[in-house]
Amino acid sequence: MTVSYDLMDFEEVLERFDPVMGLEVHVELATETKMFSASSAFFGAEPNSHVDPVSLGLPGALPVVNAKGVEWAIKIGLALNCEIAESSRFARKNYFYPDQPKNYQISQYDEPIAHDGYLDVVLDDGEIYRVEIERAHMEEDTGKLTHLGGATGRLQGATSSLVDCNRAGVPLIEIVTKPIEGAGARAPEVARCYVAALRELVVALGVSDARMDQGSMRCDSNLSLRPIGQKEFGTRTETKNINSVRSVEQAVRFEMMRQAQVITDGGTIRQETRHYQETDGSTTAGRIKETAEDYRYFNDPDLPPVIAPREWVEEIRATLPELPWVRKERIQKEWKLSDEEMRDLVNAGALDLIIDTVEAGTTPSEARSWWVSYLTQKANEKGVELAALEITPAQVARVVALINEGKLTNKLARKAVDGVLEGEGDVDEVVKNRGLEVVRDDGAIEKAVDEALAANPDIVEKIKGGNKKAGGAIVGAVMKATRGKADPALVNKLIAEKCR
Ligand code: ADP
Ligand code: MG
């Protein structure tokens, strides 16, 4: 399928239009059980093995609210500086789709549990951008459909579909921003940084693993344009299926350039959902957007209001961990890092790894130098995230300790790390099996030094003549003879003594 679209140049879009954006993020909670029944909410089990009368929508089955789900919703609301409703309600959002046997989704409508908050987002250059939160509400996830027989795995062209209800009823929190106005050229960046910050936040709160690639965090981005100077918002599109933080940025950018061209060509923007295309970063038209009336929302008669007494909310507030941005600021101060150094390390995904390495006994600068240089290089070579490397912070700390004890040189230490990355075992095993430990036996080293000096009389003359650099060739020869295991400090000392 080839899609054709005309795009206006991004700079030109900004000269004529002002983008308005709205982000809806769904976070799947990592509770043990589902939002309204006792089935496991665990991801990745045999299809339809985590089901029960409630999540299958069998007649007469009654939902019971998961208290942990409510507690975690409040936790997210508090971290987002929201007001927590003392009383909120579940509603039925009615629509037919085979991934949802009840034919309605339990959600919250006009009485969400959390509302009117904000998240201060740090942009790439360190500037803070405040994103206002309209609400964070509780709902349940739907089942999962797998379409067979088509070329693309989509419904179009499929000959049959499979339904897996394991996910049906898993707790979801939907976090909706107020319209984000005035970001201009930075709108795509704000979108990316907001979703990344939200992701970090829920992970730090311990309420979700927020894996966009596995669907435990999902983002829809709404975008409209209005001519510069106009007050009223234009018509928005809502782009779905965005499965990475980078793609959020690209989806916003693409819609800005596409919509600007459509409007300038005299066309109109339809209020529709669009699908993000991972292959080329474009969006394609989906269905015409339903309005709230189409869903016939009404309070769910099976569920009582959710009451959140103030004392309980305060108890939950007291359990909030140090929030990611507070932690970053503290670490930056403690380690005396510049904004740029801090940003590099955060962008490399190294912050937590370095913190854990320091906890395992290194200094911050020792830990930093391993994670942001050699290990980042290794991760790039393998094309994986830093955290996915087969080495733990404790193992890195062990390597550093061996260097400090003089048992490994930096070069040998890199070989030890290589061994660990290759799955050859723990640091000490690799050092032993690869025979990496520095040779401290003076006899063996002295013999190698003597041989190197005897073989290079011209260099000896230079050293004696006061040329300090000439010694490097002797050190090199000794290292070669000892397969890199001699202690360089000892070698230099011996050379100096012998060439006096
Ligand atoms: P829906 O039911 O269509 O998903 P929501 O209220 O859940 O609607 O989310 C709509 C999102 O789009 C919100 O973040 C809102 O701030 C934003 N939004 C609303 N109107 C516009 C507009 N004209 N242009 C851009 N974003 C908008
Ligand atoms: Mg919505």
Short mmCIF file of C-alpha atoms and ligand atoms in Angstrom, two decimals:
data_model
loop_
_atom_site.label_atom_id
_atom_site.label_comp_id
_atom_site.label_asym_id
_atom_site.label_seq_id
_atom_site.Cartn_x
_atom_site.Cartn_y
_atom_site.Cartn_z
CA MET A 1 0.00 0.00 0.00
CA THR A 2 1.53 3.31 -0.98
CA VAL A 3 0.25 6.38 0.75
CA SER A 4 0.67 9.78 -0.78
CA TYR A 5 0.69 12.96 1.18
CA ASP A 6 1.84 16.52 0.70
CA LEU A 7 3.77 18.03 3.55
CA MET A 8 4.48 21.67 4.19
CA ASP A 9 8.00 22.54 5.21
CA PHE A 10 8.17 22.66 9.04
CA GLU A 11 9.53 26.23 9.16
CA GLU A 12 6.75 27.42 6.88
CA VAL A 13 4.11 25.74 9.08
CA LEU A 14 5.35 27.83 11.99
CA GLU A 15 5.15 31.07 10.02
CA ARG A 16 1.46 30.50 9.35
CA PHE A 17 0.07 28.29 12.12
CA ASP A 18 0.06 27.77 15.83
CA PRO A 19 -0.10 24.08 16.88
CA VAL A 20 -2.41 22.96 19.71
CA MET A 21 -1.75 19.55 21.15
CA GLY A 22 -3.39 17.14 23.58
CA LEU A 23 -1.82 13.94 24.85
CA GLU A 24 -3.69 10.94 26.19
CA VAL A 25 -1.49 8.36 27.86
CA HIS A 26 -2.73 4.97 29.03
CA VAL A 27 -0.70 3.26 31.72
CA GLU A 28 -1.36 -0.38 32.59
CA LEU A 29 -0.97 -0.92 36.32
CA ALA A 30 1.24 -3.78 37.47
CA THR A 31 -1.25 -5.00 40.07
CA GLU A 32 -1.38 -8.72 40.71
CA THR A 33 -5.05 -8.99 39.84
CA LYS A 34 -7.48 -7.29 37.47
CA MET A 35 -9.37 -4.08 38.23
CA PHE A 36 -12.71 -5.76 38.91
CA SER A 37 -11.97 -9.45 39.42
CA ALA A 38 -9.44 -11.82 40.97
CA SER A 39 -7.86 -13.12 37.73
CA SER A 40 -4.14 -12.54 37.34
CA ALA A 41 -3.21 -9.34 35.49
CA PHE A 42 0.17 -10.84 34.51
CA PHE A 43 1.37 -10.21 30.93
CA GLY A 44 2.43 -12.98 28.58
CA ALA A 45 0.42 -16.03 29.72
CA GLU A 46 -1.31 -18.66 27.53
CA PRO A 47 -4.24 -16.97 25.75
CA ASN A 48 -7.49 -17.00 27.75
CA SER A 49 -5.89 -18.59 30.83
CA HIS A 50 -6.45 -15.47 32.98
CA VAL A 51 -10.20 -15.12 32.62
CA ASP A 52 -13.21 -15.32 34.88
CA PRO A 53 -16.95 -14.55 34.71
CA VAL A 54 -16.37 -10.82 35.23
CA SER A 55 -13.68 -10.32 32.59
CA LEU A 56 -15.69 -12.48 30.17
CA GLY A 57 -18.83 -10.46 30.87
CA LEU A 58 -20.94 -13.51 31.75
CA PRO A 59 -24.53 -12.79 32.82
CA GLY A 60 -24.93 -12.09 36.51
CA ALA A 61 -21.21 -11.64 37.20
CA LEU A 62 -20.54 -8.65 39.44
CA PRO A 63 -17.37 -6.52 39.48
CA VAL A 64 -15.50 -5.78 42.71
CA VAL A 65 -13.06 -2.84 42.78
CA ASN A 66 -9.36 -3.62 43.24
CA ALA A 67 -8.25 -1.47 46.19
CA LYS A 68 -4.62 -1.53 45.03
CA GLY A 69 -5.72 -0.16 41.67
CA VAL A 70 -7.44 2.77 43.38
CA GLU A 71 -4.45 3.37 45.65
CA TRP A 72 -2.07 3.46 42.70
CA ALA A 73 -4.37 5.76 40.72
CA ILE A 74 -4.25 8.17 43.67
CA LYS A 75 -0.47 7.80 43.81
CA ILE A 76 -0.18 8.80 40.15
CA GLY A 77 -2.64 11.67 40.69
CA LEU A 78 -0.63 13.00 43.63
CA ALA A 79 2.66 12.78 41.77
CA LEU A 80 1.03 14.79 38.96
CA ASN A 81 -0.01 17.50 41.44
CA CYS A 82 -3.69 16.69 40.87
CA GLU A 83 -6.64 17.19 43.15
CA ILE A 84 -7.89 13.82 44.36
CA ALA A 85 -11.67 13.52 44.33
CA GLU A 86 -13.12 12.51 47.66
CA SER A 87 -15.79 10.67 45.77
CA SER A 88 -15.50 9.52 42.17
CA ARG A 89 -17.49 7.17 40.02
CA PHE A 90 -17.25 4.41 37.45
CA ALA A 91 -19.28 4.74 34.27
CA ARG A 92 -20.07 2.46 31.37
CA LYS A 93 -18.69 3.48 27.99
CA ASN A 94 -20.89 1.54 25.59
CA TYR A 95 -19.66 0.21 22.29
CA PHE A 96 -19.51 -3.13 20.55
CA TYR A 97 -16.17 -4.63 19.67
CA PRO A 98 -15.20 -8.29 19.95
CA ASP A 99 -12.21 -7.64 22.22
CA GLN A 100 -14.63 -6.66 24.93
CA PRO A 101 -17.26 -9.29 25.74
CA LYS A 102 -19.44 -7.05 27.95
CA ASN A 103 -19.96 -4.57 25.10
CA TYR A 104 -19.07 -1.75 27.42
CA GLN A 105 -15.86 -0.65 29.04
CA ILE A 106 -15.88 0.35 32.69
CA SER A 107 -14.25 3.77 32.80
CA GLN A 108 -14.64 7.06 34.59
CA TYR A 109 -16.40 9.89 32.81
CA ASP A 110 -17.45 13.12 34.48
CA GLU A 111 -16.21 12.16 37.95
CA PRO A 112 -12.56 11.07 37.56
CA ILE A 113 -10.48 10.20 40.62
CA ALA A 114 -7.80 12.84 39.87
CA HIS A 115 -8.03 16.15 38.06
CA ASP A 116 -6.39 19.53 37.50
CA GLY A 117 -2.70 18.85 37.93
CA TYR A 118 0.51 19.49 36.05
CA LEU A 119 3.85 17.97 35.19
CA ASP A 120 6.94 20.15 34.84
CA VAL A 121 8.82 18.69 31.92
CA VAL A 122 12.52 19.29 31.30
CA LEU A 123 13.18 19.96 27.61
CA ASP A 124 16.40 19.07 25.79
CA ASP A 125 18.14 22.35 26.62
CA GLY A 126 17.13 22.21 30.28
CA GLU A 127 14.21 24.63 29.97
CA ILE A 128 11.17 23.65 32.04
CA TYR A 129 7.81 23.41 30.28
CA ARG A 130 4.69 23.01 32.39
CA VAL A 131 2.15 20.60 30.92
CA GLU A 132 -1.27 20.98 32.53
CA ILE A 133 -3.14 17.79 33.34
CA GLU A 134 -6.90 17.76 32.87
CA ARG A 135 -7.57 14.45 34.57
CA ALA A 136 -6.28 11.00 35.39
CA HIS A 137 -8.99 8.39 35.53
CA MET A 138 -9.32 4.66 36.14
CA GLU A 139 -10.60 2.21 33.57
CA GLU A 140 -10.13 -1.37 32.43
CA ASP A 141 -8.16 -2.63 29.47
CA THR A 142 -9.80 -4.58 26.64
CA GLY A 143 -8.84 -8.01 25.33
CA LYS A 144 -6.47 -8.48 22.43
CA LEU A 145 -7.41 -9.40 18.87
CA THR A 146 -5.07 -11.17 16.48
CA HIS A 147 -6.11 -10.95 12.83
CA LEU A 148 -5.09 -13.86 10.62
CA GLY A 149 -4.82 -14.30 6.87
CA GLY A 150 -4.02 -10.72 5.87
CA ALA A 151 -0.68 -9.38 4.83
CA THR A 152 -0.35 -6.68 7.46
CA GLY A 153 -1.84 -8.29 10.57
CA ARG A 154 -4.60 -5.66 10.42
CA LEU A 155 -8.31 -6.32 10.20
CA GLN A 156 -8.36 -5.28 6.53
CA GLY A 157 -7.80 -8.38 4.41
CA ALA A 158 -7.91 -10.81 7.34
CA THR A 159 -9.84 -14.07 7.00
CA SER A 160 -10.31 -14.73 10.71
CA SER A 161 -9.54 -13.21 14.10
CA LEU A 162 -8.56 -14.67 17.46
CA VAL A 163 -9.68 -13.20 20.77
CA ASP A 164 -7.51 -13.33 23.90
CA CYS A 165 -9.26 -12.01 27.02
CA ASN A 166 -6.25 -12.16 29.35
CA ARG A 167 -5.84 -8.40 29.10
CA ALA A 168 -9.56 -7.68 29.46
CA GLY A 169 -10.02 -6.05 32.85
CA VAL A 170 -6.37 -5.22 33.54
CA PRO A 171 -6.32 -1.84 35.37
CA LEU A 172 -5.52 1.19 33.26
CA ILE A 173 -4.99 4.79 34.20
CA GLU A 174 -5.67 7.28 31.43
CA ILE A 175 -3.87 10.59 31.86
CA VAL A 176 -5.21 13.41 29.70
CA THR A 177 -3.54 16.80 29.28
CA LYS A 178 -5.30 20.09 28.84
CA PRO A 179 -4.73 21.58 25.39
CA ILE A 180 -1.04 22.44 25.13
CA GLU A 181 -0.84 25.84 23.45
CA GLY A 182 2.02 28.13 22.55
CA ALA A 183 4.77 25.52 22.25
CA GLY A 184 5.26 26.46 18.58
CA ALA A 185 8.36 24.88 17.07
CA ARG A 186 8.93 22.91 20.26
CA ALA A 187 5.55 21.13 20.20
CA PRO A 188 7.01 17.81 18.95
CA GLU A 189 9.82 18.02 21.52
CA VAL A 190 7.38 18.85 24.33
CA ALA A 191 5.33 15.80 23.37
CA ARG A 192 8.38 13.52 23.49
CA CYS A 193 9.75 14.94 26.72
CA TYR A 194 6.33 14.81 28.41
CA VAL A 195 5.76 11.14 27.57
CA ALA A 196 9.33 10.26 28.58
CA ALA A 197 8.91 12.09 31.92
CA LEU A 198 5.57 10.40 32.57
CA ARG A 199 7.11 7.04 31.81
CA GLU A 200 9.97 7.65 34.22
CA LEU A 201 7.49 8.82 36.84
CA VAL A 202 5.24 5.76 36.84
CA VAL A 203 8.27 3.47 36.84
CA ALA A 204 9.70 5.35 39.85
CA LEU A 205 6.32 5.08 41.59
CA GLY A 206 6.52 1.32 41.09
CA VAL A 207 3.01 1.15 39.63
CA SER A 208 3.78 0.09 36.05
CA ASP A 209 6.65 -1.17 33.95
CA ALA A 210 5.46 1.31 31.29
CA ARG A 211 6.83 -0.64 28.32
CA MET A 212 5.63 1.15 25.20
CA ASP A 213 6.90 -1.73 23.04
CA GLN A 214 4.74 -4.22 24.98
CA GLY A 215 1.72 -1.96 25.23
CA SER A 216 1.80 -1.39 28.99
CA MET A 217 2.08 2.30 28.18
CA ARG A 218 0.28 3.73 25.15
CA CYS A 219 -0.02 7.24 23.84
CA ASP A 220 -2.52 8.96 21.55
CA SER A 221 -1.59 12.41 20.33
CA ASN A 222 -4.21 14.99 19.37
CA LEU A 223 -3.17 17.84 17.17
CA SER A 224 -4.84 20.80 15.53
CA LEU A 225 -3.59 23.94 13.86
CA ARG A 226 -5.00 27.44 13.98
CA PRO A 227 -3.88 30.35 11.84
CA ILE A 228 -1.53 32.65 13.77
CA GLY A 229 -3.62 35.21 15.65
CA GLN A 230 -6.81 33.12 15.75
CA LYS A 231 -8.21 32.32 19.20
CA GLU A 232 -10.47 29.36 18.48
CA PHE A 233 -8.93 25.93 18.16
CA GLY A 234 -8.92 24.20 14.79
CA THR A 235 -10.23 20.67 14.24
CA ARG A 236 -8.00 17.99 15.77
CA THR A 237 -6.94 14.57 14.64
CA GLU A 238 -6.06 11.84 17.14
CA THR A 239 -3.10 9.64 16.21
CA LYS A 240 -3.05 6.15 17.73
CA ASN A 241 -0.66 3.17 17.71
CA ILE A 242 2.36 5.20 18.72
CA ASN A 243 4.78 2.77 20.32
CA SER A 244 7.87 4.70 21.28
CA VAL A 245 8.79 8.06 22.74
CA ARG A 246 10.56 9.04 19.50
CA SER A 247 7.45 8.20 17.51
CA VAL A 248 5.35 10.55 19.64
CA GLU A 249 7.59 13.40 18.53
CA GLN A 250 7.48 12.31 14.89
CA ALA A 251 3.67 11.88 14.90
CA VAL A 252 3.17 15.45 16.13
CA ARG A 253 5.66 16.81 13.61
CA PHE A 254 4.09 14.89 10.76
CA GLU A 255 0.55 16.01 11.60
CA MET A 256 1.69 19.64 11.79
CA MET A 257 3.19 19.45 8.30
CA ARG A 258 0.31 17.41 6.81
CA GLN A 259 -2.53 19.49 8.25
CA ALA A 260 -0.87 22.76 7.25
CA GLN A 261 -0.67 21.60 3.65
CA VAL A 262 -4.29 20.35 3.59
CA ILE A 263 -5.58 23.65 5.00
CA THR A 264 -3.41 25.77 2.71
CA ASP A 265 -4.61 23.75 -0.30
CA GLY A 266 -8.18 24.73 0.64
CA GLY A 267 -9.09 21.37 2.18
CA THR A 268 -10.62 20.71 5.61
CA ILE A 269 -9.34 18.60 8.48
CA ARG A 270 -11.76 15.89 9.56
CA GLN A 271 -12.03 15.01 13.23
CA GLU A 272 -10.74 11.49 12.86
CA THR A 273 -8.43 8.95 14.40
CA ARG A 274 -5.23 8.32 12.47
CA HIS A 275 -2.76 5.44 12.59
CA TYR A 276 0.93 6.05 13.07
CA GLN A 277 3.06 4.17 10.52
CA GLU A 278 6.30 2.99 12.10
CA THR A 279 7.84 2.34 8.68
CA ASP A 280 7.98 5.93 7.43
CA GLY A 281 6.80 8.08 10.34
CA SER A 282 3.58 9.08 8.60
CA THR A 283 -0.05 8.88 9.78
CA THR A 284 -2.94 7.42 7.81
CA ALA A 285 -6.67 8.06 8.16
CA GLY A 286 -8.70 5.84 10.51
CA ARG A 287 -12.31 6.18 11.57
CA ILE A 288 -14.33 9.35 12.00
CA LYS A 289 -14.14 10.21 15.67
CA GLU A 290 -17.15 9.38 17.83
CA THR A 291 -18.42 12.07 20.13
CA ALA A 292 -19.02 11.37 23.80
CA GLU A 293 -22.77 11.14 23.13
CA ASP A 294 -22.18 8.14 20.89
CA TYR A 295 -20.93 6.15 23.86
CA ARG A 296 -24.11 6.61 25.94
CA TYR A 297 -22.10 6.98 29.12
CA PHE A 298 -23.98 6.31 32.34
CA ASN A 299 -22.95 5.49 35.89
CA ASP A 300 -22.27 1.79 36.31
CA PRO A 301 -25.10 0.49 38.52
CA ASP A 302 -22.95 -2.47 39.62
CA LEU A 303 -20.32 -0.30 41.29
CA PRO A 304 -20.62 2.05 44.26
CA PRO A 305 -18.84 5.42 44.21
CA VAL A 306 -15.12 5.28 45.02
CA ILE A 307 -14.59 7.02 48.34
CA ALA A 308 -11.10 8.34 49.08
CA PRO A 309 -11.05 9.67 52.67
CA ARG A 310 -8.52 12.50 53.18
CA GLU A 311 -6.53 10.52 55.76
CA TRP A 312 -6.05 7.72 53.25
CA VAL A 313 -4.92 10.16 50.57
CA GLU A 314 -2.39 11.63 53.02
CA GLU A 315 -1.16 8.15 53.94
CA ILE A 316 -0.60 7.47 50.24
CA ARG A 317 1.14 10.82 49.79
CA ALA A 318 3.57 9.80 52.55
CA THR A 319 4.55 6.69 50.57
CA LEU A 320 5.57 8.65 47.46
CA PRO A 321 9.23 7.95 46.66
CA GLU A 322 11.69 10.68 45.78
CA LEU A 323 10.35 11.78 42.39
CA PRO A 324 12.65 11.39 39.36
CA TRP A 325 13.25 15.11 38.78
CA VAL A 326 13.99 15.78 42.47
CA ARG A 327 16.37 12.85 42.49
CA LYS A 328 18.14 14.08 39.35
CA GLU A 329 18.64 17.51 40.85
CA ARG A 330 20.02 16.06 44.06
CA ILE A 331 22.39 13.68 42.26
CA GLN A 332 23.64 16.44 39.97
CA LYS A 333 24.48 18.59 42.99
CA GLU A 334 26.07 15.74 44.96
CA TRP A 335 28.22 14.63 42.07
CA LYS A 336 28.99 18.20 40.98
CA LEU A 337 28.01 17.63 37.35
CA SER A 338 27.37 20.32 34.77
CA ASP A 339 23.94 20.44 33.11
CA GLU A 340 25.48 19.01 29.99
CA GLU A 341 27.24 16.13 31.75
CA MET A 342 24.00 15.30 33.54
CA ARG A 343 22.00 15.40 30.32
CA ASP A 344 24.46 13.11 28.52
CA LEU A 345 24.25 10.58 31.25
CA VAL A 346 20.46 10.69 31.43
CA ASN A 347 20.13 10.48 27.64
CA ALA A 348 22.45 7.48 27.63
CA GLY A 349 20.03 5.77 30.03
CA ALA A 350 22.90 5.48 32.50
CA LEU A 351 21.66 7.30 35.60
CA ASP A 352 20.17 4.36 37.49
CA LEU A 353 23.04 2.08 36.50
CA ILE A 354 25.59 4.58 37.77
CA ILE A 355 23.69 5.14 41.01
CA ASP A 356 23.59 1.37 41.58
CA THR A 357 27.29 1.06 40.77
CA VAL A 358 28.13 3.78 43.30
CA GLU A 359 25.98 1.96 45.83
CA ALA A 360 28.08 -1.13 45.13
CA GLY A 361 31.19 0.77 46.22
CA THR A 362 32.69 2.94 43.47
CA THR A 363 33.05 6.71 43.32
CA PRO A 364 30.60 8.51 41.02
CA SER A 365 33.32 9.38 38.54
CA GLU A 366 34.61 5.79 38.33
CA ALA A 367 31.08 4.52 37.74
CA ARG A 368 30.35 7.26 35.21
CA SER A 369 33.46 6.69 33.18
CA TRP A 370 32.65 2.98 32.71
CA TRP A 371 28.98 3.41 31.86
CA VAL A 372 29.16 6.45 29.60
CA SER A 373 32.25 5.49 27.65
CA TYR A 374 33.28 1.85 27.33
CA LEU A 375 29.93 0.27 28.11
CA THR A 376 27.97 2.76 26.01
CA GLN A 377 30.30 1.93 23.13
CA LYS A 378 29.65 -1.80 23.69
CA ALA A 379 25.88 -1.22 23.82
CA ASN A 380 26.04 0.72 20.54
CA GLU A 381 28.06 -2.07 18.89
CA LYS A 382 25.45 -4.62 19.96
CA GLY A 383 22.57 -2.28 19.13
CA VAL A 384 20.96 -2.65 22.56
CA GLU A 385 20.07 -0.32 25.42
CA LEU A 386 22.71 0.15 28.08
CA ALA A 387 20.51 -1.55 30.67
CA ALA A 388 20.20 -4.61 28.43
CA LEU A 389 23.94 -5.34 28.52
CA GLU A 390 24.80 -8.60 30.26
CA ILE A 391 26.67 -6.89 33.08
CA THR A 392 25.39 -5.68 36.43
CA PRO A 393 26.38 -2.57 38.38
CA ALA A 394 27.84 -4.89 41.05
CA GLN A 395 30.10 -6.50 38.43
CA VAL A 396 31.26 -3.11 37.21
CA ALA A 397 32.03 -2.17 40.81
CA ARG A 398 34.06 -5.36 41.20
CA VAL A 399 36.15 -4.47 38.13
CA VAL A 400 36.81 -1.01 39.56
CA ALA A 401 37.83 -2.54 42.90
CA LEU A 402 40.33 -4.83 41.15
CA ILE A 403 41.83 -1.81 39.35
CA ASN A 404 42.14 0.05 42.63
CA GLU A 405 43.84 -2.94 44.26
CA GLY A 406 46.34 -2.90 41.39
CA LYS A 407 45.22 -6.33 40.23
CA LEU A 408 43.98 -5.11 36.86
CA THR A 409 45.24 -2.37 34.56
CA ASN A 410 42.62 -0.37 32.68
CA LYS A 411 43.33 -2.42 29.60
CA LEU A 412 42.99 -5.73 31.41
CA ALA A 413 39.85 -4.43 33.09
CA ARG A 414 38.27 -3.87 29.68
CA LYS A 415 39.11 -7.45 28.78
CA ALA A 416 37.48 -8.63 32.02
CA VAL A 417 34.36 -6.63 31.13
CA ASP A 418 34.38 -8.14 27.63
CA GLY A 419 34.44 -11.60 29.18
CA VAL A 420 31.47 -10.83 31.41
CA LEU A 421 29.57 -9.41 28.41
CA GLU A 422 30.35 -12.58 26.46
CA GLY A 423 28.74 -14.65 29.21
CA GLU A 424 31.99 -16.16 30.50
CA GLY A 425 30.89 -15.76 34.10
CA ASP A 426 31.47 -13.39 36.97
CA VAL A 427 34.34 -10.87 37.00
CA ASP A 428 36.61 -13.01 39.17
CA GLU A 429 35.96 -16.11 37.06
CA VAL A 430 36.78 -14.21 33.86
CA VAL A 431 39.96 -12.77 35.37
CA LYS A 432 41.02 -16.27 36.44
CA ASN A 433 40.01 -18.14 33.28
CA ARG A 434 41.42 -15.56 30.89
CA GLY A 435 44.56 -15.20 33.07
CA LEU A 436 44.17 -11.44 33.29
CA GLU A 437 45.57 -10.62 36.69
CA VAL A 438 48.49 -8.18 36.72
CA VAL A 439 51.82 -9.93 37.30
CA ARG A 440 53.28 -8.62 40.55
CA ASP A 441 56.05 -11.14 40.67
CA ASP A 442 59.10 -8.85 40.46
CA GLY A 443 61.32 -11.68 39.25
CA ALA A 444 59.30 -12.38 36.12
CA ILE A 445 58.90 -8.68 35.31
CA GLU A 446 62.53 -7.88 35.97
CA LYS A 447 63.54 -10.67 33.60
CA ALA A 448 61.27 -9.23 30.89
CA VAL A 449 62.69 -5.73 31.48
CA ASP A 450 66.27 -7.00 31.27
CA GLU A 451 65.53 -8.81 28.03
CA ALA A 452 63.84 -5.76 26.51
CA LEU A 453 66.77 -3.51 27.48
CA ALA A 454 69.32 -5.99 26.10
CA ALA A 455 67.44 -6.19 22.80
CA ASN A 456 67.27 -2.40 22.40
CA PRO A 457 70.68 -0.85 23.18
CA ASP A 458 69.90 2.26 21.10
CA ILE A 459 66.84 3.03 23.21
CA VAL A 460 68.82 2.49 26.39
CA GLU A 461 71.27 5.14 25.15
CA LYS A 462 68.40 7.58 24.57
CA ILE A 463 66.98 6.99 28.04
CA LYS A 464 70.39 7.52 29.58
CA GLY A 465 70.70 10.69 27.52
CA GLY A 466 67.63 12.04 29.31
CA ASN A 467 64.95 11.25 26.72
CA LYS A 468 62.10 10.24 29.04
CA LYS A 469 59.70 9.31 26.25
CA ALA A 470 62.06 6.66 24.90
CA GLY A 471 61.16 4.41 27.87
CA GLY A 472 57.71 3.87 26.33
CA ALA A 473 59.12 1.42 23.78
CA ILE A 474 60.62 -0.69 26.57
CA VAL A 475 57.35 -0.66 28.52
CA GLY A 476 55.61 -1.74 25.32
CA ALA A 477 58.02 -4.63 24.82
CA VAL A 478 57.63 -5.76 28.44
CA MET A 479 53.86 -5.60 28.15
CA LYS A 480 54.00 -7.67 25.00
CA ALA A 481 56.24 -10.25 26.67
CA THR A 482 53.93 -10.50 29.69
CA ARG A 483 50.78 -10.39 27.54
CA GLY A 484 49.79 -7.06 29.08
CA LYS A 485 49.81 -8.33 32.62
CA ALA A 486 52.78 -6.45 34.08
CA ASP A 487 52.07 -3.59 36.47
CA PRO A 488 53.11 -0.52 34.40
CA ALA A 489 54.20 1.44 37.49
CA LEU A 490 56.58 -1.33 38.46
CA VAL A 491 57.97 -1.61 34.92
CA ASN A 492 58.70 2.14 34.78
CA LYS A 493 60.41 2.01 38.15
CA LEU A 494 62.66 -0.87 37.04
CA ILE A 495 63.55 0.88 33.77
CA ALA A 496 64.52 4.05 35.63
CA GLU A 497 66.68 2.11 38.06
CA LYS A 498 68.45 0.15 35.36
CA CYS A 499 69.17 3.10 33.06
CA ARG A 500 70.62 5.44 35.64
P1 ADP B 1 -11.40 11.80 23.37
O1 ADP B 1 -12.60 11.29 24.04
O2 ADP B 1 -11.64 12.30 22.00
O3 ADP B 1 -10.25 10.87 23.47
P2 ADP B 1 -10.20 13.33 25.46
O4 ADP B 1 -10.85 14.44 26.19
O5 ADP B 1 -9.97 12.05 26.16
O6 ADP B 1 -11.05 13.13 24.14
O7 ADP B 1 -8.81 13.83 24.91
C1 ADP B 1 -8.68 14.85 23.98
C2 ADP B 1 -7.31 15.45 24.10
O8 ADP B 1 -7.15 16.41 23.05
C3 ADP B 1 -7.10 16.22 25.38
O9 ADP B 1 -5.76 16.13 25.75
C4 ADP B 1 -7.44 17.66 24.99
O10 ADP B 1 -6.76 18.59 25.77
C5 ADP B 1 -6.97 17.73 23.57
N1 ADP B 1 -7.72 18.62 22.70
C6 ADP B 1 -9.01 18.98 22.77
N2 ADP B 1 -9.33 19.79 21.76
C7 ADP B 1 -8.23 19.95 21.00
C8 ADP B 1 -7.93 20.65 19.80
N3 ADP B 1 -8.83 21.35 19.14
N4 ADP B 1 -6.68 20.57 19.33
C9 ADP B 1 -5.75 19.84 19.94
N5 ADP B 1 -5.97 19.15 21.07
C10 ADP B 1 -7.20 19.19 21.60
MG MG B 2 -9.76 9.79 25.39
#
